[in-house]
């Protein structure tokens, strides 16, 4: 397995509110783990929400013991959701903070994904397929056929999300399973990439560039197109024998 990841502040924001983690080595009961999170809130609150969520998710998974892996992921997301809400209630500076969260692991040739918010996971083979669904106002309109994909990309309300860690005490998490094939690549990313770079361009870069260069190329493409948000991406080549890890 080969994995590369990077987070960049972009060209406009003064702070990076994205946070990521990846490991090709076991993390508790999980054989590997890949996470991206995009924080939201006032000054420093989004940064704190994403970091608090990712770091404590990893800690929870490491200490969870021998449970069903996907159950551990679900329990860990609910655990960090409570942490974020507790911190927001205790400290006025963190009031209203939250974060998107995509966590994935690969076991026996199958990709398992848990998602809340509008950060994304894609499967890339001959085509590019968005595995996760955006939990956003615009995403809901797109799925209902009320707007086109092009209209969604430029909609004024595209940043309004309908689900996030920190939004409610009982978060609804989506789960997905994907059977992987040799040659597949996987992308986890925040909307700082997808709002700046079209899917067909992402496909072209990931399908045709050396995997070690892909993340840097994607981030530079997003920045060349405006870089209005933080940009985070993790690219995975599941069946490569060489290993690079965070």
Coordinates of N, CA and C in Angstrom, one line a residue:
X1 N 0.8 -1.2 0.0 CA 0.0 0.0 0.0 C 0.9 1.2 0.0
X2 N 0.5 2.2 -0.8 CA 1.2 3.5 -0.8 C 0.2 4.6 -0.5
X3 N 0.6 5.5 0.4 CA -0.3 6.6 0.8 C 0.5 7.9 0.9
X4 N -0.1 8.9 0.4 CA 0.5 10.3 0.5 C -0.6 11.2 0.9
X5 N -0.3 12.2 1.8 CA -1.3 13.1 2.3 C -0.6 14.5 2.6
X6 N -1.4 15.5 2.4 CA -0.9 16.9 2.7 C -2.1 17.8 3.0
X7 N -1.8 18.8 3.8 CA -2.8 19.8 4.1 C -2.2 21.2 3.9
X8 N -2.9 22.1 3.2 CA -2.3 23.4 2.8 C -3.3 24.5 3.2
X9 N -2.8 25.6 3.7 CA -3.7 26.7 4.2 C -4.4 27.3 3.0
X10 N -3.9 27.2 1.8 CA -4.5 27.9 0.6 C -4.0 29.3 0.5
X11 N -4.7 30.1 -0.3 CA -4.1 31.4 -0.6 C -4.9 32.6 0.0
X12 N -6.0 32.3 0.7 CA -6.9 33.3 1.3 C -7.0 33.3 2.8
X13 N -7.2 32.1 3.3 CA -7.4 31.9 4.8 C -6.2 32.2 5.6
X14 N -6.4 32.7 6.8 CA -5.3 33.0 7.7 C -4.9 31.9 8.6
X15 N -5.8 30.8 8.6 CA -5.6 29.7 9.5 C -6.0 28.4 8.8
X16 N -5.4 27.3 9.0 CA -5.8 26.0 8.4 C -6.7 25.3 9.4
X17 N -8.0 25.2 9.1 CA -8.9 24.5 9.9 C -9.2 23.1 9.5
X18 N -8.4 22.6 8.5 CA -8.4 21.2 8.1 C -7.5 20.4 9.0
X19 N -7.8 19.1 9.2 CA -6.8 18.3 9.9 C -6.9 16.9 9.3
X20 N -5.8 16.1 9.3 CA -5.8 14.8 8.7 C -5.0 13.8 9.5
X21 N -5.2 12.6 9.3 CA -4.3 11.5 9.9 C -4.3 10.4 8.9
X22 N -3.2 9.7 8.8 CA -3.2 8.4 8.0 C -2.1 7.5 8.6
X23 N -2.4 6.2 8.5 CA -1.4 5.2 8.9 C -1.7 3.9 8.1
X24 N -0.7 3.4 7.6 CA -0.8 2.0 6.9 C -0.6 0.9 7.9
X25 N -0.2 1.3 9.1 CA 0.0 0.3 10.2 C -1.3 0.2 11.0
X26 N -1.5 -0.9 11.7 CA -2.8 -1.1 12.5 C -2.9 0.0 13.5
X27 N -4.2 0.5 13.7 CA -4.6 1.4 14.8 C -5.7 0.7 15.5
X28 N -5.3 0.2 16.7 CA -6.3 -0.6 17.4 C -6.7 -1.8 16.6
X29 N -8.0 -2.0 16.5 CA -8.5 -3.2 15.7 C -8.5 -2.9 14.2
X30 N -8.3 -1.7 13.8 CA -8.3 -1.3 12.4 C -6.9 -1.6 11.8
X31 N -6.9 -2.3 10.6 CA -5.6 -2.6 10.0 C -4.9 -1.4 9.4
X32 N -5.6 -0.3 9.2 CA -5.0 0.9 8.7 C -6.1 2.0 8.9
X33 N -5.7 3.2 8.7 CA -6.7 4.3 9.0 C -6.4 5.6 8.2
X34 N -7.4 6.2 7.7 CA -7.2 7.4 6.9 C -8.4 8.4 7.2
X35 N -8.0 9.6 7.6 CA -9.0 10.6 8.1 C -8.8 11.9 7.5
X36 N -9.8 12.6 7.0 CA -9.8 14.1 6.8 C -10.9 14.7 7.5
X37 N -10.7 15.9 8.0 CA -11.7 16.7 8.7 C -11.6 18.2 8.4
X38 N -12.7 18.8 8.2 CA -12.7 20.3 7.9 C -13.5 21.0 8.9
X39 N -12.8 21.7 9.8 CA -13.4 22.4 10.9 C -14.2 23.6 10.5
X40 N -15.2 24.0 11.3 CA -16.0 25.2 11.1 C -16.2 25.9 12.4
X41 N -16.4 27.2 12.4 CA -16.6 28.0 13.6 C -15.9 29.3 13.5
X42 N -15.9 30.0 14.6 CA -15.2 31.3 14.7 C -13.7 31.2 14.8
X43 N -13.1 32.2 15.1 CA -11.6 32.3 15.2 C -11.1 31.1 16.1
X44 N -10.3 30.3 15.5 CA -9.6 29.1 16.1 C -10.6 28.0 16.4
X45 N -11.9 28.2 16.4 CA -12.8 27.2 16.8 C -12.8 26.0 15.8
X46 N -12.8 26.3 14.5 CA -12.8 25.3 13.5 C -11.5 24.5 13.6
X47 N -10.4 25.1 13.7 CA -9.1 24.5 13.9 C -9.1 23.5 15.1
X48 N -9.7 24.0 16.2 CA -9.7 23.2 17.4 C -10.7 22.0 17.2
X49 N -11.8 22.2 16.6 CA -12.8 21.2 16.4 C -12.3 20.0 15.6
X50 N -11.6 20.3 14.5 CA -11.1 19.3 13.6 C -9.9 18.5 14.3
X51 N -9.0 19.2 14.9 CA -7.9 18.6 15.6 C -8.4 17.8 16.8
X52 N -9.3 18.3 17.6 CA -9.8 17.6 18.7 C -10.5 16.3 18.3
X53 N -11.3 16.4 17.2 CA -12.0 15.2 16.7 C -11.1 14.1 16.2
X54 N -10.1 14.5 15.4 CA -9.2 13.5 14.8 C -8.3 12.9 15.8
X55 N -7.7 13.7 16.7 CA -6.8 13.1 17.7 C -7.5 12.2 18.7
X56 N -8.7 12.6 19.1 CA -9.4 11.8 20.0 C -10.1 10.5 19.4
X57 N -10.4 10.7 18.1 CA -10.9 9.5 17.4 C -9.8 8.4 17.3
X58 N -8.6 8.8 17.0 CA -7.5 7.9 16.9 C -7.2 7.3 18.3
X59 N -7.3 8.1 19.3 CA -7.0 7.6 20.7 C -8.1 6.6 21.1
X60 N -9.4 6.9 20.8 CA -10.5 6.0 21.1 C -10.3 4.6 20.4
X61 N -10.0 4.7 19.1 CA -9.8 3.5 18.3 C -8.7 2.6 18.9
X62 N -7.6 3.3 19.3 CA -6.4 2.5 19.8 C -6.8 1.8 21.1
X63 N -7.7 2.4 21.9 CA -8.0 1.8 23.2 C -9.3 1.0 23.2
X64 N -9.9 0.8 22.0 CA -11.2 0.2 22.0 C -11.2 -1.3 22.2
X65 N -10.1 -2.0 21.9 CA -10.0 -3.4 22.1 C -10.5 -4.2 20.9
X66 N -10.8 -5.4 21.1 CA -11.2 -6.3 20.0 C -12.7 -6.3 19.8
X67 N -13.2 -5.3 19.0 CA -14.6 -5.1 18.7 C -14.7 -5.2 17.1
X68 N -15.9 -5.2 16.7 CA -16.1 -5.2 15.2 C -15.6 -3.8 14.7
X69 N -14.7 -3.9 13.7 CA -14.1 -2.6 13.2 C -15.0 -1.5 12.9
X70 N -16.1 -1.8 12.1 CA -17.0 -0.7 11.7 C -17.8 -0.1 12.9
X71 N -18.0 -1.0 13.9 CA -18.7 -0.5 15.1 C -17.8 0.4 15.9
X72 N -16.5 0.1 15.9 CA -15.5 1.0 16.6 C -15.5 2.4 15.9
X73 N -15.5 2.4 14.6 CA -15.6 3.7 13.9 C -16.8 4.5 14.2
X74 N -18.0 3.8 14.2 CA -19.2 4.5 14.6 C -19.2 5.0 16.0
X75 N -18.7 4.2 17.0 CA -18.7 4.6 18.4 C -17.7 5.7 18.6
X76 N -16.6 5.7 17.8 CA -15.5 6.7 18.0 C -16.1 8.1 17.5
X77 N -16.8 8.0 16.4 CA -17.4 9.3 15.9 C -18.4 9.9 16.9
X78 N -19.2 9.0 17.5 CA -20.1 9.5 18.5 C -19.4 10.1 19.7
X79 N -18.3 9.4 20.1 CA -17.5 9.8 21.2 C -16.9 11.2 21.0
X80 N -16.3 11.4 19.8 CA -15.7 12.7 19.6 C -16.8 13.8 19.3
X81 N -17.9 13.4 18.9 CA -19.0 14.4 18.7 C -19.4 14.9 20.1
X82 N -19.5 14.1 21.1 CA -19.8 14.5 22.5 C -18.7 15.4 23.0
X83 N -17.5 15.1 22.7 CA -16.3 15.9 23.2 C -16.4 17.3 22.6
X84 N -16.7 17.4 21.3 CA -16.8 18.7 20.6 C -18.0 19.5 21.2
X85 N -19.1 18.9 21.4 CA -20.2 19.6 21.9 C -20.0 20.0 23.4
X86 N -19.4 19.2 24.2 CA -19.1 19.5 25.6 C -18.1 20.8 25.6
X87 N -17.1 20.8 24.8 CA -16.2 21.9 24.7 C -16.9 23.2 24.3
X88 N -17.8 23.0 23.3 CA -18.5 24.2 22.8 C -19.4 24.8 23.9
X89 N -20.0 23.9 24.7 CA -20.9 24.4 25.8 C -20.1 25.0 27.0
X90 N -18.9 24.6 27.2 CA -18.1 25.0 28.3 C -17.4 26.3 28.0
X91 N -17.0 26.6 26.7 CA -16.2 27.7 26.4 C -16.9 28.5 25.3
X92 N -17.2 29.8 25.6 CA -17.9 30.6 24.6 C -17.1 30.8 23.3
X93 N -15.8 30.8 23.4 CA -14.9 30.9 22.2 C -15.2 29.8 21.2
X94 N -15.6 28.7 21.7 CA -15.8 27.5 20.8 C -17.3 27.2 20.5
X95 N -18.2 28.2 20.9 CA -19.6 28.0 20.7 C -19.9 27.9 19.2
X96 N -20.6 26.8 18.9 CA -21.0 26.6 17.5 C -20.0 25.9 16.6
X97 N -18.9 25.5 17.2 CA -17.9 24.8 16.4 C -18.3 23.4 16.0
X98 N -17.7 23.0 14.9 CA -18.0 21.6 14.4 C -17.0 21.3 13.4
X99 N -17.2 20.1 12.8 CA -16.2 19.6 11.8 C -16.9 18.5 10.9
X100 N -16.5 18.5 9.7 CA -16.8 17.4 8.8 C -15.8 16.2 9.2
X101 N -16.1 15.0 8.8 CA -15.3 13.9 9.2 C -15.5 12.8 8.2
X102 N -14.4 12.3 7.6 CA -14.4 11.1 6.7 C -13.3 10.2 7.3
X103 N -13.7 9.0 7.7 CA -12.7 8.0 8.2 C -12.9 6.8 7.3
X104 N -11.7 6.2 7.0 CA -11.8 5.0 6.1 C -10.7 4.0 6.5
X105 N -10.9 2.7 6.2 CA -9.9 1.7 6.4 C -10.1 0.6 5.3
X106 N -9.1 -0.1 5.1 CA -9.1 -1.2 4.1 C -8.8 -2.5 4.7
X107 N -9.7 -3.5 4.5 CA -9.5 -4.8 5.1 C -9.9 -5.9 4.1
X108 N -9.0 -6.8 3.8 CA -9.3 -7.9 2.9 C -9.8 -7.5 1.6
X109 N -9.2 -6.4 1.0 CA -9.6 -5.9 -0.3 C -10.9 -5.1 -0.4
X110 N -11.4 -4.8 0.8 CA -12.7 -4.0 0.9 C -12.4 -2.7 1.6
X111 N -12.9 -1.6 1.0 CA -12.8 -0.3 1.6 C -14.0 0.0 2.4
X112 N -13.8 0.4 3.7 CA -14.9 0.8 4.6 C -14.8 2.2 4.9
X113 N -15.9 3.0 4.8 CA -15.9 4.4 5.0 C -17.0 4.9 5.9
X114 N -16.7 5.8 6.8 CA -17.7 6.4 7.6 C -17.6 7.9 7.3
X115 N -18.8 8.6 7.2 CA -18.8 10.0 6.7 C -19.9 10.8 7.4
X116 N -19.5 12.0 7.7 CA -20.5 13.0 8.2 C -20.0 14.4 7.7
X117 N -20.8 15.1 7.0 CA -20.4 16.4 6.5 C -20.2 16.4 5.0
X118 N -19.5 17.3 4.4 CA -19.3 17.4 3.0 C -17.9 17.2 2.5
X119 N -17.0 16.8 3.4 CA -15.7 16.3 2.9 C -16.0 15.0 2.1
X120 N -15.1 14.6 1.2 CA -15.4 13.5 0.3 C -14.4 12.4 0.3
X121 N -14.8 11.2 -0.2 CA -14.0 10.1 -0.5 C -14.4 9.7 -2.0
X122 N -13.4 9.6 -2.8 CA -13.6 9.2 -4.2 C -12.9 7.8 -4.5
X123 N -13.4 7.0 -5.3 CA -12.7 5.9 -5.9 C -12.4 6.2 -7.4
X124 N -11.1 6.0 -7.7 CA -10.6 6.3 -9.0 C -10.2 5.0 -9.7
X125 N -10.8 4.7 -10.8 CA -10.3 3.6 -11.7 C -10.2 4.2 -13.1
X126 N -11.0 3.6 -14.0 CA -11.1 4.3 -15.3 C -11.9 5.6 -15.2
X127 N -12.7 5.7 -14.2 CA -13.6 6.9 -14.0 C -13.3 7.3 -12.5
X128 N -14.0 8.4 -12.2 CA -14.0 8.9 -10.8 C -15.4 8.8 -10.2
X129 N -15.5 8.2 -9.1 CA -16.8 8.0 -8.4 C -16.8 8.5 -7.0
X130 N -17.7 9.4 -6.7 CA -17.8 9.9 -5.3 C -18.5 8.9 -4.5
X131 N -17.8 8.3 -3.6 CA -18.4 7.2 -2.7 C -19.3 7.9 -1.6
X132 N -18.8 8.9 -1.0 CA -19.6 9.6 0.1 C -20.6 10.5 -0.5
X133 N -21.6 10.8 0.3 CA -22.6 11.8 -0.1 C -22.4 13.1 0.7
X134 N -22.6 14.2 0.0 CA -22.4 15.5 0.7 C -23.6 15.7 1.6
X135 N -23.4 15.9 2.9 CA -24.4 16.3 3.8 C -24.5 17.8 3.8
X136 N -25.1 18.3 2.8 CA -25.2 19.8 2.6 C -26.5 20.2 2.0
X137 N -26.9 21.4 2.1 CA -28.1 21.9 1.5 C -28.1 21.7 0.0
X138 N -27.0 22.1 -0.6 CA -26.9 22.0 -2.0 C -26.8 20.5 -2.5
X139 N -26.1 19.7 -1.7 CA -26.0 18.3 -2.0 C -27.4 17.6 -2.0
X140 N -28.2 18.0 -1.1 CA -29.6 17.5 -1.0 C -30.4 17.9 -2.2
X141 N -30.3 19.1 -2.7 CA -31.0 19.6 -3.9 C -30.5 18.9 -5.1
X142 N -29.2 18.6 -5.2 CA -28.6 17.9 -6.3 C -29.1 16.5 -6.4
X143 N -29.2 15.8 -5.2 CA -29.7 14.4 -5.2 C -31.2 14.3 -5.6
X144 N -31.9 15.4 -5.2 CA -33.3 15.5 -5.5 C -33.6 15.9 -7.0
X145 N -32.6 16.2 -7.7 CA -32.7 16.6 -9.1 C -33.2 18.1 -9.3
X146 N -33.1 18.9 -8.2 CA -33.6 20.2 -8.3 C -32.6 21.2 -8.9
X147 N -31.3 20.8 -8.9 CA -30.3 21.6 -9.6 C -29.3 20.7 -10.3
X148 N -28.6 21.2 -11.2 CA -27.6 20.4 -11.9 C -26.2 20.4 -11.2
X149 N -25.3 19.5 -11.6 CA -24.0 19.5 -11.0 C -23.3 20.8 -11.2
X150 N -23.4 21.4 -12.3 CA -22.8 22.7 -12.6 C -23.4 23.8 -11.7
X151 N -24.7 23.8 -11.5 CA -25.3 24.8 -10.6 C -24.9 24.5 -9.2
X152 N -24.7 23.3 -8.8 CA -24.3 23.0 -7.4 C -22.9 23.6 -7.2
X153 N -22.0 23.5 -8.1 CA -20.7 23.9 -8.0 C -20.6 25.4 -7.7
X154 N -21.5 26.2 -8.3 CA -21.5 27.6 -8.1 C -22.6 28.2 -7.3
X155 N -23.4 27.3 -6.6 CA -24.5 27.8 -5.8 C -24.0 28.6 -4.6
X156 N -24.7 29.7 -4.3 CA -24.3 30.6 -3.2 C -24.4 29.9 -1.8
X157 N -25.2 28.9 -1.7 CA -25.3 28.2 -0.4 C -24.6 26.9 -0.3
X158 N -23.5 26.7 -1.2 CA -22.9 25.4 -1.2 C -22.1 25.1 0.0
X159 N -21.8 26.1 0.9 CA -21.1 25.9 2.1 C -22.0 25.6 3.3
X160 N -23.3 25.5 3.1 CA -24.2 25.2 4.2 C -24.3 23.7 4.4
X161 N -23.8 23.2 5.5 CA -23.9 21.7 5.6 C -25.0 21.4 6.6
X162 N -25.6 20.2 6.4 CA -26.7 19.8 7.2 C -26.4 18.8 8.3
X163 N -25.2 18.2 8.2 CA -24.7 17.3 9.2 C -23.3 17.5 9.5
X164 N -22.9 17.5 10.8 CA -21.4 17.6 11.1 C -21.2 17.1 12.5
X165 N -20.0 16.8 12.9 CA -19.7 16.6 14.3 C -19.8 17.9 15.0
X166 N -20.5 17.9 16.1 CA -20.8 19.1 16.9 C -22.1 19.7 16.6
X167 N -22.9 19.2 15.6 CA -24.2 19.8 15.3 C -25.3 19.3 16.1
X168 N -25.3 18.1 16.6 CA -26.3 17.5 17.4 C -25.8 16.4 18.3
X169 N -26.5 16.0 19.3 CA -26.1 15.0 20.2 C -26.2 13.6 19.7
X170 N -26.9 13.4 18.6 CA -27.0 12.1 18.0 C -26.8 12.2 16.5
X171 N -25.5 12.3 16.2 CA -25.2 12.5 14.8 C -25.5 11.2 13.9
X172 N -26.0 11.4 12.7 CA -26.2 10.3 11.8 C -25.0 10.2 10.9
X173 N -24.4 9.0 10.9 CA -23.2 8.8 10.2 C -23.5 7.8 9.0
X174 N -23.1 8.2 7.8 CA -23.2 7.3 6.7 C -22.1 6.3 6.6
X175 N -22.3 5.1 6.2 CA -21.3 4.1 6.0 C -21.4 3.5 4.6
X176 N -20.2 3.2 4.1 CA -20.1 2.6 2.7 C -19.1 1.5 2.7
X177 N -19.3 0.5 1.8 CA -18.3 -0.5 1.6 C -18.1 -0.6 0.1
X178 N -16.8 -0.7 -0.3 CA -16.5 -0.8 -1.7 C -15.4 -1.9 -1.9
X179 N -15.7 -2.8 -2.8 CA -14.8 -3.8 -3.2 C -13.7 -3.2 -4.1
X180 N -12.5 -3.4 -3.7 CA -11.4 -2.8 -4.5 C -10.8 -3.8 -5.5
X181 N -10.2 -3.2 -6.6 CA -9.6 -4.0 -7.6 C -8.1 -3.4 -7.8
X182 N -7.2 -4.3 -8.3 CA -5.9 -3.8 -8.6 C -6.0 -2.6 -9.6
X183 N -5.2 -1.6 -9.3 CA -5.2 -0.4 -10.1 C -6.1 0.7 -9.6
X184 N -6.9 0.4 -8.6 CA -7.8 1.4 -8.0 C -6.9 2.4 -7.2
X185 N -7.3 3.6 -7.1 CA -6.8 4.6 -6.2 C -7.9 5.3 -5.5
X186 N -7.6 5.8 -4.3 CA -8.6 6.4 -3.4 C -8.2 7.8 -3.0
X187 N -9.1 8.7 -3.0 CA -8.9 10.1 -2.6 C -9.8 10.5 -1.5
X188 N -9.3 10.9 -0.4 CA -10.0 11.6 0.6 C -9.6 13.1 0.6
X189 N -10.6 14.0 0.6 CA -10.3 15.4 0.5 C -11.4 16.3 1.1
X190 N -11.0 17.5 1.4 CA -11.9 18.5 1.9 C -12.4 19.3 0.7
X191 N -13.4 20.2 1.0 CA -14.0 20.9 -0.2 C -13.2 22.0 -0.7
X192 N -12.1 22.3 0.0 CA -11.1 23.3 -0.5 C -10.5 22.8 -1.8
X193 N -10.5 21.5 -2.0 CA -10.1 20.9 -3.3 C -11.3 20.8 -4.3
X194 N -12.4 20.2 -3.9 CA -13.5 20.0 -4.8 C -14.2 21.2 -5.3
X195 N -14.1 22.3 -4.5 CA -14.7 23.5 -4.9 C -13.9 24.3 -5.9
X196 N -12.6 23.9 -6.0 CA -11.7 24.6 -6.9 C -11.3 23.8 -8.1
X197 N -11.4 22.4 -8.1 CA -11.0 21.6 -9.1 C -12.1 20.6 -9.5
X198 N -12.4 20.6 -10.8 CA -13.5 19.8 -11.3 C -13.1 18.3 -11.2
X199 N -14.1 17.4 -11.1 CA -13.9 16.0 -11.0 C -13.1 15.4 -12.1
X200 N -13.3 15.9 -13.3 CA -12.6 15.3 -14.5 C -11.1 15.7 -14.5
X201 N -10.8 16.8 -13.9 CA -9.4 17.2 -13.7 C -8.7 16.4 -12.6
X202 N -9.5 16.2 -11.5 CA -9.0 15.3 -10.5 C -8.7 13.9 -11.0
X203 N -9.6 13.4 -11.8 CA -9.4 12.1 -12.4 C -8.2 12.0 -13.3
X204 N -8.0 13.0 -14.1 CA -6.9 13.1 -15.0 C -5.5 13.1 -14.2
X205 N -5.5 13.9 -13.2 CA -4.3 14.0 -12.4 C -4.0 12.7 -11.7
X206 N -5.0 12.1 -11.0 CA -4.8 10.9 -10.2 C -4.5 9.7 -11.1
X207 N -5.1 9.6 -12.2 CA -5.0 8.5 -13.1 C -3.6 8.5 -13.9
X208 N -3.1 9.7 -14.1 CA -1.9 9.8 -15.0 C -0.6 10.2 -14.4
X209 N -0.7 10.7 -13.2 CA 0.5 11.2 -12.5 C 1.1 10.1 -11.5
X210 N 2.4 10.2 -11.3 CA 3.0 9.3 -10.3 C 2.3 9.6 -8.9
X211 N 2.0 8.6 -8.2 CA 1.2 8.8 -7.0 C 1.9 9.7 -6.0
X212 N 3.3 9.6 -6.0 CA 4.0 10.4 -5.1 C 3.9 11.9 -5.3
X213 N 3.5 12.3 -6.6 CA 3.3 13.7 -6.9 C 1.9 14.2 -6.9
X214 N 1.0 13.2 -6.8 CA -0.5 13.6 -7.0 C -1.0 14.6 -6.1
X215 N -0.7 14.4 -4.8 CA -1.2 15.4 -3.8 C -0.7 16.8 -4.0
X216 N 0.5 16.9 -4.2 CA 1.1 18.3 -4.5 C 0.5 18.9 -5.7
X217 N 0.3 18.1 -6.8 CA -0.3 18.6 -8.0 C -1.8 19.0 -7.8
X218 N -2.5 18.2 -7.0 CA -3.9 18.6 -6.7 C -4.0 19.9 -5.9
X219 N -3.2 20.0 -4.9 CA -3.2 21.2 -4.1 C -2.8 22.5 -4.9
X220 N -1.8 22.3 -5.7 CA -1.4 23.5 -6.6 C -2.4 23.8 -7.6
X221 N -3.1 22.9 -8.1 CA -4.2 23.1 -9.0 C -5.3 23.9 -8.3
X222 N -5.7 23.5 -7.1 CA -6.7 24.3 -6.3 C -6.2 25.7 -6.0
X223 N -5.0 25.9 -5.7 CA -4.5 27.2 -5.4 C -4.4 28.1 -6.7
X224 N -4.0 27.4 -7.8 CA -4.0 28.2 -9.1 C -5.4 28.6 -9.5
X225 N -6.4 27.9 -9.0 CA -7.8 28.3 -9.4 C -8.4 29.2 -8.3
X226 N -7.6 29.7 -7.4 CA -8.1 30.7 -6.4 C -7.7 30.3 -5.0
X227 N -7.7 29.1 -4.6 CA -7.2 28.7 -3.3 C -7.9 29.4 -2.2
X228 N -9.3 29.5 -2.3 CA -10.0 30.3 -1.4 C -10.3 29.6 0.0
X229 N -9.9 28.4 0.1 CA -10.1 27.6 1.3 C -8.9 26.8 1.6
X230 N -8.8 26.2 2.8 CA -7.8 25.2 3.1 C -8.0 24.0 2.2
X231 N -6.9 23.3 1.8 CA -6.9 22.2 0.9 C -6.2 21.0 1.6
X232 N -7.0 19.9 1.7 CA -6.4 18.7 2.3 C -6.7 17.5 1.4
X233 N -5.7 16.7 1.2 CA -6.0 15.5 0.3 C -5.1 14.3 0.8
X234 N -5.7 13.1 0.8 CA -4.9 11.9 1.0 C -5.2 11.0 -0.2
X235 N -4.2 10.5 -0.8 CA -4.3 9.6 -1.9 C -3.7 8.2 -1.6
X236 N -4.5 7.2 -1.8 CA -4.1 5.8 -1.5 C -4.0 4.9 -2.7
X237 N -3.0 4.1 -2.8 CA -2.9 3.1 -3.8 C -2.9 1.8 -3.1
X238 N -4.0 1.1 -2.9 CA -4.1 0.0 -2.0 C -3.2 -1.2 -2.3
X239 N -3.0 -1.5 -3.5 CA -2.3 -2.7 -3.9 C -0.8 -2.6 -4.2
X240 N -0.3 -1.4 -3.9 CA 1.1 -1.2 -4.1 C 1.9 -1.8 -2.9
X241 N 3.0 -2.5 -3.2 CA 3.7 -3.1 -2.1 C 4.6 -2.2 -1.3
X242 N 5.0 -1.0 -1.9 CA 5.8 -0.1 -1.1 C 4.9 0.7 -0.2
X243 N 5.5 1.1 1.0 CA 4.7 1.8 2.0 C 5.3 3.2 2.3
X244 N 4.5 4.2 2.3 CA 4.9 5.5 2.9 C 3.8 5.8 3.9
X245 N 4.2 6.2 5.1 CA 3.2 6.4 6.1 C 3.6 7.7 6.9
X246 N 2.5 8.3 7.5 CA 2.6 9.5 8.2 C 3.4 9.3 9.5

